[in-house]
Amino acid sequence: MHAWRRFVRGGGIPSLLVAGAFYLGAVLMDAWPVCPLPFRQGQYVERDLVSRVDFVESEAAVETALMEARDSAPARFALNENFVEPVIRSLRNLPLDLKAATQPAASQPIKEQFHLAREEDVRAWLAYAREDRLKDFHAQIERFRSVLLQTCIVRAEQLDRQMARKAIDVTLTRDGGRMRIRIDEMIAVGDGRRIGEKIDQLAKLFDPALQRSVRSYLLKTLGGGEPTYLYDPAGTEQSIAEAVEQVRANPPGGHKSGEVLVRRDRSGGGDESKGLTAEELRLLRKEHAAFLAEQSSRAGWLAYLGVAQRAGMLLVVTVVLSIYIAHYQPMIARNHWRGISLAALLLLMLAFSKAMHGPLDLNPNATMLPVLMAAAV
C-alpha cells in the first residue's frame, strides 16, 4: 500500500497513461496492413521465392479470355436424320424398288419422284438391281453418304448468327461422332448457287448414266428448303462450358502453387547481388493478395494472429522502455509534458518509418533513419 501511494505521489498514473497512449498508438500504426508484404524493390533475394497459392496476374485479362472463349467456342449442329437418312435410303433402294414395281401403276410414282421420264434412265437404274452390280452400286451410295454427311446446310438465321461470332468453325455431330468444319463451308437454306454446286458434286459420285436423275432428285430434296443440320443449343452450351473450363484451368498470366516466382540466382550468371525488380515485386504483391484472400476465406482469424504477436512484442518494448525511463530518467516520469513530448516524438518517428517503408516504398535502409533519430533522442 505504501508503494502504491509513493507511485501515485510520484506521478505514476499520468505516466502510465502516457505509456498506454504510446503503446496504443504504436499498435494501431502496426496493425495496418494486417499482413504486410515483407519485400521491397531492390531488396536482396536470399532464397527462391515460391508461390503459396494458385493466382492470376490480372483478373481483367482472365475475364477477357473467358469472354473470348464463350464467343469463339464452336457451336454444335446435329444431323437432321429425319431428312437426310430418307434421302440416302430412297436412292439406295431405288434399283430394287423399280425392279419390284412390275406394273405401270406401281412404277409411275417412283418415276415421278426421281424424274425418270426417259426409258434409258429407268434401264440404267434397273441395271444396278442385278446381283453382280449391287456391290458396285452400294459403294457409290457409301461415297454419296459420306459427302452428304459433310454437307452442312443450315437455316439462314443460324448461319448469320455464327458469322457474327468470333468462332472460325462449328462442330457437326452425327452417328455418335463429331467433325469440325469452317463456318465459311456452311450453306444457308435458300442459297441456290452454292446448293446447286454441292448437288453437282454429289451427283458426280454416281455412274454417269444415273447422274441426271440423281441431280433432279437432289434439287427437289436438298434444294427444297430443308436443312441437313439443325442447331443444337444444349451441345453448344456444353462446348462453351468446355472452353470456359479450359481457360479457368490454364488462365492467362496464371501461376500454380509451388511455382518459383523469383529465383535467388538473379541473372543466370551468378550475380546474386541484384535486388528485386519492379516487375518481380508486382508479381509478389499479386501472389500475396491472393494468399491473403484464400487465408481469409478459410480461417480469417489467422491473419490477425500476426497482429497479436506484434502487439505482444510492442508491449514488451513499451514496458522495458517505461522501466528504463522511470529508473534512469525519473525527471521525464515526473514532468508529464516531457513524457508526452517524448511519446509523441517516438510515435512521429514510427509514423515516418511506416510511411517510408509502406506507401512511399523507399529503400529499406532509408527507413532506419527515423529509428536512429528516435534512438538518439
Coordinates of C-alpha atoms in Angstrom, one line a residue:
M1 CA 0.0 0.0 0.0
H2 CA 2.9 2.3 0.8
A3 CA 4.5 1.6 -2.6
W4 CA 1.2 2.4 -4.3
R5 CA 0.9 5.8 -2.5
R6 CA 4.5 6.6 -3.4
F7 CA 3.7 5.6 -7.1
V8 CA 0.7 7.9 -7.1
R9 CA 2.5 10.8 -5.5
G10 CA 5.4 10.4 -7.9
G11 CA 3.0 11.0 -10.9
G12 CA 2.9 7.3 -11.8
I13 CA -0.7 7.3 -13.0
P14 CA -0.3 10.1 -15.6
S15 CA 3.0 8.5 -16.7
L16 CA 1.2 5.1 -17.0
L17 CA -1.5 6.8 -19.2
V18 CA 1.2 8.3 -21.4
A19 CA 2.9 4.9 -21.8
G20 CA -0.5 3.4 -22.5
A21 CA -1.3 6.0 -25.1
F22 CA 2.1 5.4 -26.7
Y23 CA 1.5 1.7 -26.8
L24 CA -2.0 2.1 -28.3
G25 CA -0.7 4.5 -31.0
A26 CA 2.1 2.1 -31.9
V27 CA -0.2 -0.9 -32.1
L28 CA -2.7 1.0 -34.3
M29 CA 0.0 2.0 -36.7
D30 CA 1.4 -1.5 -36.8
A31 CA -2.0 -3.1 -37.3
W32 CA -2.2 -1.9 -40.9
P33 CA -1.6 -3.7 -43.1
V34 CA -2.6 -6.8 -41.2
C35 CA -0.1 -8.9 -43.1
P36 CA 2.4 -6.7 -44.8
L37 CA 4.4 -7.9 -47.8
P38 CA 8.0 -8.4 -46.5
F39 CA 9.7 -7.4 -49.7
R40 CA 10.7 -4.1 -51.3
Q41 CA 12.2 -3.1 -54.6
G42 CA 15.9 -3.6 -54.7
Q43 CA 15.8 -6.0 -51.8
Y44 CA 18.4 -8.8 -51.7
V45 CA 16.9 -12.2 -52.6
E46 CA 18.4 -14.7 -50.3
R47 CA 16.3 -17.7 -51.5
D48 CA 13.9 -18.8 -54.2
L49 CA 10.5 -17.2 -53.6
V50 CA 7.8 -19.7 -54.2
S51 CA 4.0 -19.1 -54.7
R52 CA 1.9 -20.3 -51.8
V53 CA -1.4 -20.4 -53.8
D54 CA -2.7 -20.5 -57.3
F55 CA -3.2 -17.0 -58.6
V56 CA -3.5 -14.9 -61.8
E57 CA -1.7 -11.7 -62.5
S58 CA -4.8 -9.9 -64.0
E59 CA -8.4 -10.7 -63.3
A60 CA -9.3 -8.4 -66.1
A61 CA -7.2 -10.5 -68.5
V62 CA -8.9 -13.7 -67.3
E63 CA -12.4 -12.1 -67.8
T64 CA -11.4 -11.1 -71.3
A65 CA -10.2 -14.6 -72.1
L66 CA -13.4 -16.1 -70.7
M67 CA -15.5 -13.8 -72.9
E68 CA -13.4 -14.7 -75.9
A69 CA -13.7 -18.4 -75.1
R70 CA -17.5 -18.1 -74.9
D71 CA -17.7 -16.3 -78.2
S72 CA -15.1 -18.4 -80.0
A73 CA -16.2 -21.9 -78.8
P74 CA -17.6 -23.8 -81.8
A75 CA -21.3 -24.2 -81.9
R76 CA -22.7 -27.6 -82.5
F77 CA -25.1 -28.7 -85.2
A78 CA -26.8 -32.1 -85.1
L79 CA -27.6 -34.1 -88.2
N80 CA -31.2 -33.8 -89.3
E81 CA -31.7 -37.5 -89.5
N82 CA -35.4 -37.3 -90.3
F83 CA -34.5 -35.6 -93.6
V84 CA -31.0 -36.9 -94.6
E85 CA -31.5 -40.6 -93.9
P86 CA -34.6 -40.9 -96.1
V87 CA -32.8 -39.2 -98.9
I88 CA -30.0 -41.7 -98.7
R89 CA -32.3 -44.7 -98.2
S90 CA -34.5 -43.7 -101.2
L91 CA -31.5 -43.7 -103.6
R92 CA -30.2 -46.9 -102.1
N93 CA -33.5 -48.7 -102.6
L94 CA -34.3 -47.2 -106.0
P95 CA -33.0 -50.1 -108.2
L96 CA -34.8 -52.8 -106.3
D97 CA -38.0 -50.7 -105.9
L98 CA -38.0 -50.3 -109.7
K99 CA -37.5 -54.0 -110.2
A100 CA -40.3 -54.8 -107.8
A101 CA -42.7 -52.4 -109.5
T102 CA -43.7 -54.6 -112.4
Q103 CA -47.0 -52.8 -113.1
P104 CA -47.1 -49.3 -114.6
A105 CA -49.4 -48.1 -111.7
A106 CA -46.7 -49.1 -109.2
S107 CA -43.7 -47.7 -111.1
Q108 CA -45.2 -44.4 -112.1
P109 CA -44.9 -42.7 -108.6
I110 CA -41.3 -43.8 -108.4
K111 CA -40.5 -42.4 -111.9
E112 CA -42.1 -39.1 -111.0
Q113 CA -40.3 -38.9 -107.6
F114 CA -36.9 -39.4 -109.4
H115 CA -37.7 -37.7 -112.7
L116 CA -37.3 -40.9 -114.7
A117 CA -39.1 -39.6 -117.7
R118 CA -36.9 -41.5 -120.2
E119 CA -36.8 -45.2 -120.6
E120 CA -33.0 -45.2 -120.8
D121 CA -32.9 -43.7 -117.2
V122 CA -35.1 -46.5 -116.0
R123 CA -32.9 -49.1 -117.6
A124 CA -29.8 -47.5 -116.1
W125 CA -31.2 -47.9 -112.6
L126 CA -32.6 -51.4 -113.2
A127 CA -29.1 -52.5 -114.3
Y128 CA -28.0 -52.0 -110.8
A129 CA -30.7 -54.3 -109.5
R130 CA -28.7 -57.2 -110.8
E131 CA -26.8 -59.2 -108.1
D132 CA -23.5 -58.8 -109.8
R133 CA -23.8 -54.9 -109.8
L134 CA -25.3 -54.3 -106.4
K135 CA -21.9 -54.2 -104.7
D136 CA -20.7 -51.5 -107.1
F137 CA -23.9 -49.5 -106.5
H138 CA -23.6 -49.8 -102.7
A139 CA -20.1 -48.4 -103.0
Q140 CA -21.4 -45.4 -104.9
I141 CA -24.1 -44.9 -102.2
E142 CA -21.5 -45.0 -99.4
R143 CA -19.4 -42.4 -101.2
F144 CA -22.5 -40.3 -101.6
R145 CA -23.5 -40.7 -98.0
S146 CA -20.0 -39.7 -96.8
V147 CA -20.0 -36.5 -98.7
L148 CA -23.7 -35.7 -97.9
L149 CA -23.0 -36.0 -94.2
Q150 CA -20.3 -33.4 -94.6
T151 CA -22.6 -31.1 -96.3
C152 CA -23.9 -28.6 -93.7
I153 CA -27.0 -26.8 -95.0
V154 CA -28.5 -24.8 -92.1
R155 CA -31.2 -22.2 -91.7
A156 CA -30.1 -18.7 -92.8
E157 CA -30.6 -17.1 -89.4
Q158 CA -28.4 -19.7 -87.8
L159 CA -25.6 -19.1 -90.3
D160 CA -25.8 -15.3 -89.8
R161 CA -25.5 -15.9 -86.0
Q162 CA -22.4 -18.0 -86.4
M163 CA -20.9 -15.4 -88.8
A164 CA -21.3 -12.7 -86.2
R165 CA -19.4 -14.7 -83.6
K166 CA -15.6 -15.0 -83.3
A167 CA -15.6 -18.7 -83.9
I168 CA -14.0 -19.9 -87.1
D169 CA -15.6 -23.3 -87.2
V170 CA -18.5 -25.4 -85.9
T171 CA -18.9 -29.0 -84.8
L172 CA -21.2 -31.4 -86.6
T173 CA -22.5 -34.3 -84.6
R174 CA -23.6 -37.5 -86.3
D175 CA -23.5 -41.2 -85.9
G176 CA -22.2 -40.7 -82.4
G177 CA -19.2 -38.9 -83.7
R178 CA -18.1 -35.3 -84.3
M179 CA -16.3 -33.4 -87.0
R180 CA -15.2 -29.8 -87.4
I181 CA -15.9 -27.7 -90.5
R182 CA -15.2 -24.0 -91.1
I183 CA -18.1 -21.6 -90.9
D184 CA -17.5 -20.5 -94.5
E185 CA -18.1 -24.1 -95.6
M186 CA -21.7 -23.9 -94.2
I187 CA -24.5 -23.2 -96.7
A188 CA -27.7 -21.3 -96.0
V189 CA -31.1 -22.7 -96.9
G190 CA -32.1 -20.7 -100.0
D191 CA -28.6 -20.2 -101.3
G192 CA -29.4 -21.7 -104.7
R193 CA -26.0 -21.2 -106.2
R194 CA -24.0 -23.0 -103.5
I195 CA -26.6 -25.7 -103.1
G196 CA -26.5 -26.3 -106.8
E197 CA -22.8 -26.6 -106.8
K198 CA -23.0 -29.1 -103.9
I199 CA -25.6 -31.1 -105.8
D200 CA -23.4 -31.3 -108.9
Q201 CA -20.6 -32.6 -106.7
L202 CA -22.9 -35.2 -105.1
A203 CA -24.3 -36.4 -108.5
K204 CA -20.8 -36.9 -109.9
L205 CA -20.3 -39.6 -107.3
F206 CA -22.6 -41.9 -109.3
D207 CA -22.4 -43.7 -112.6
P208 CA -22.8 -41.1 -115.4
A209 CA -25.9 -42.9 -116.6
L210 CA -27.5 -42.1 -113.2
Q211 CA -26.3 -38.6 -112.7
R212 CA -29.1 -36.8 -114.5
S213 CA -31.9 -38.4 -112.3
V214 CA -29.8 -38.1 -109.1
R215 CA -29.3 -34.3 -109.8
S216 CA -33.0 -33.8 -110.4
Y217 CA -34.0 -35.7 -107.2
L218 CA -31.5 -33.8 -105.1
L219 CA -32.6 -30.4 -106.5
K220 CA -36.1 -31.3 -105.2
T221 CA -34.9 -32.5 -101.8
L222 CA -31.8 -30.6 -100.8
G223 CA -33.0 -27.5 -102.7
G224 CA -36.4 -27.7 -101.1
G225 CA -35.6 -25.6 -98.1
E226 CA -34.9 -28.3 -95.5
P227 CA -31.6 -28.1 -93.6
T228 CA -29.2 -31.1 -93.3
Y229 CA -28.1 -30.0 -89.9
L230 CA -30.1 -28.4 -87.0
Y231 CA -28.7 -26.1 -84.3
D232 CA -28.0 -27.9 -81.1
P233 CA -28.4 -25.4 -78.2
A234 CA -27.6 -28.0 -75.4
G235 CA -24.5 -29.2 -77.3
T236 CA -23.4 -25.6 -77.9
E237 CA -23.7 -24.8 -74.2
Q238 CA -21.6 -27.8 -73.4
S239 CA -19.0 -26.7 -76.0
I240 CA -18.9 -23.2 -74.4
A241 CA -18.6 -24.7 -70.9
E242 CA -15.7 -26.8 -72.0
A243 CA -13.9 -23.8 -73.5
V244 CA -14.5 -21.8 -70.3
E245 CA -13.2 -24.6 -68.1
Q246 CA -10.1 -24.8 -70.3
V247 CA -9.4 -21.1 -69.7
R248 CA -10.1 -21.5 -65.9
A249 CA -7.7 -24.4 -65.8
N250 CA -5.0 -22.5 -67.7
P251 CA -5.7 -18.8 -67.2
P252 CA -3.6 -16.2 -68.9
G253 CA -0.9 -15.0 -66.5
G254 CA -1.8 -17.8 -64.2
H255 CA 0.7 -19.3 -61.6
K256 CA 0.4 -22.5 -59.7
S257 CA 1.1 -23.1 -56.0
G258 CA 4.7 -24.2 -55.6
E259 CA 5.9 -22.3 -58.7
V260 CA 9.1 -20.4 -58.3
L261 CA 8.2 -16.7 -58.8
V262 CA 11.7 -15.1 -58.1
R263 CA 14.9 -17.1 -58.2
R264 CA 17.8 -16.4 -56.0
D265 CA 20.1 -16.6 -59.0
R266 CA 19.3 -13.2 -60.3
S267 CA 20.9 -13.3 -63.8
G268 CA 21.8 -16.8 -64.6
G269 CA 25.4 -15.9 -64.3
G270 CA 25.8 -16.0 -60.5
D271 CA 25.1 -12.2 -59.9
E272 CA 23.1 -12.7 -56.7
S273 CA 23.6 -9.1 -55.6
K274 CA 20.9 -7.8 -58.0
G275 CA 17.8 -6.9 -55.9
L276 CA 14.1 -7.4 -56.6
T277 CA 12.9 -5.6 -59.8
A278 CA 9.7 -3.6 -60.0
E279 CA 8.1 -6.4 -62.2
E280 CA 9.1 -9.1 -59.7
L281 CA 7.7 -7.0 -56.8
R282 CA 4.5 -6.6 -58.7
L283 CA 4.2 -10.3 -59.1
L284 CA 4.9 -10.9 -55.4
R285 CA 2.2 -8.4 -54.5
K286 CA -0.3 -10.3 -56.6
E287 CA 0.6 -13.6 -55.0
H288 CA 0.4 -12.0 -51.5
A289 CA -3.0 -10.6 -52.2
A290 CA -4.2 -14.0 -53.4
F291 CA -2.7 -15.7 -50.4
L292 CA -4.5 -13.3 -48.0
A293 CA -7.8 -13.8 -49.8
E294 CA -7.6 -17.6 -49.6
Q295 CA -6.5 -17.4 -46.0
S296 CA -9.4 -15.1 -45.1
S297 CA -11.9 -17.5 -46.8
R298 CA -10.6 -20.5 -44.9
A299 CA -9.7 -19.0 -41.5
G300 CA -9.8 -15.2 -41.3
W301 CA -8.6 -15.2 -37.7
L302 CA -5.2 -16.4 -38.8
A303 CA -4.5 -13.1 -40.4
Y304 CA -4.8 -11.3 -37.0
L305 CA -2.6 -13.8 -35.2
G306 CA 0.4 -11.9 -36.6
V307 CA -1.1 -8.6 -35.4
A308 CA -1.4 -10.1 -31.9
Q309 CA 2.2 -11.4 -32.0
R310 CA 3.5 -7.9 -33.0
A311 CA 1.3 -6.3 -30.3
G312 CA 2.9 -8.6 -27.7
M313 CA 6.4 -7.6 -28.9
L314 CA 5.4 -3.9 -28.7
L315 CA 4.1 -4.4 -25.2
V316 CA 7.4 -5.8 -24.1
V317 CA 9.3 -2.9 -25.7
T318 CA 6.9 -0.4 -24.1
V319 CA 7.3 -1.9 -20.6
V320 CA 11.1 -2.1 -20.9
L321 CA 11.3 1.5 -22.2
S322 CA 9.0 2.7 -19.4
I323 CA 11.1 0.9 -16.7
Y324 CA 14.3 2.3 -18.2
I325 CA 12.9 5.9 -18.1
A326 CA 11.5 5.5 -14.6
H327 CA 14.8 4.2 -13.3
Y328 CA 17.4 6.2 -15.2
Q329 CA 15.4 9.3 -16.3
P330 CA 13.0 10.0 -13.5
M331 CA 12.7 13.6 -14.5
I332 CA 10.8 12.5 -17.6
A333 CA 8.4 10.5 -15.5
R334 CA 7.8 13.4 -13.1
N335 CA 7.4 16.0 -15.9
H336 CA 4.4 14.8 -17.7
W337 CA 4.8 17.2 -20.6
R338 CA 8.2 15.9 -21.3
G339 CA 6.8 12.4 -21.2
I340 CA 4.0 13.4 -23.6
S341 CA 6.5 15.1 -25.9
L342 CA 8.8 12.1 -25.9
A343 CA 5.9 9.7 -26.6
A344 CA 4.7 12.0 -29.4
L345 CA 8.2 12.2 -30.9
L346 CA 8.6 8.4 -30.9
L347 CA 5.2 7.9 -32.5
L348 CA 6.1 10.5 -35.1
M349 CA 9.3 8.7 -35.9
L350 CA 7.4 5.5 -36.1
A351 CA 4.9 7.1 -38.5
F352 CA 7.8 8.4 -40.7
S353 CA 9.3 4.9 -40.8
K354 CA 6.0 3.3 -41.6
A355 CA 5.3 5.8 -44.4
M356 CA 8.8 5.3 -45.9
H357 CA 8.5 1.5 -45.7
G358 CA 4.9 1.4 -46.9
P359 CA 3.2 4.0 -49.2
L360 CA 6.5 5.7 -50.2
D361 CA 8.1 2.3 -50.8
L362 CA 11.6 3.6 -50.2
N363 CA 14.8 1.6 -49.8
P364 CA 14.6 -0.4 -46.5
N365 CA 17.9 1.2 -45.4
A366 CA 16.3 4.6 -45.6
T367 CA 13.6 3.6 -43.1
M368 CA 16.3 3.2 -40.5
L369 CA 16.8 7.0 -40.3
P370 CA 13.8 7.7 -38.1
V371 CA 14.8 4.8 -35.9
L372 CA 18.3 6.2 -35.4
M373 CA 16.9 9.6 -34.7
A374 CA 14.5 8.2 -32.1
A375 CA 17.4 6.3 -30.5
A376 CA 19.5 9.5 -30.4
V377 CA 16.7 11.3 -28.6

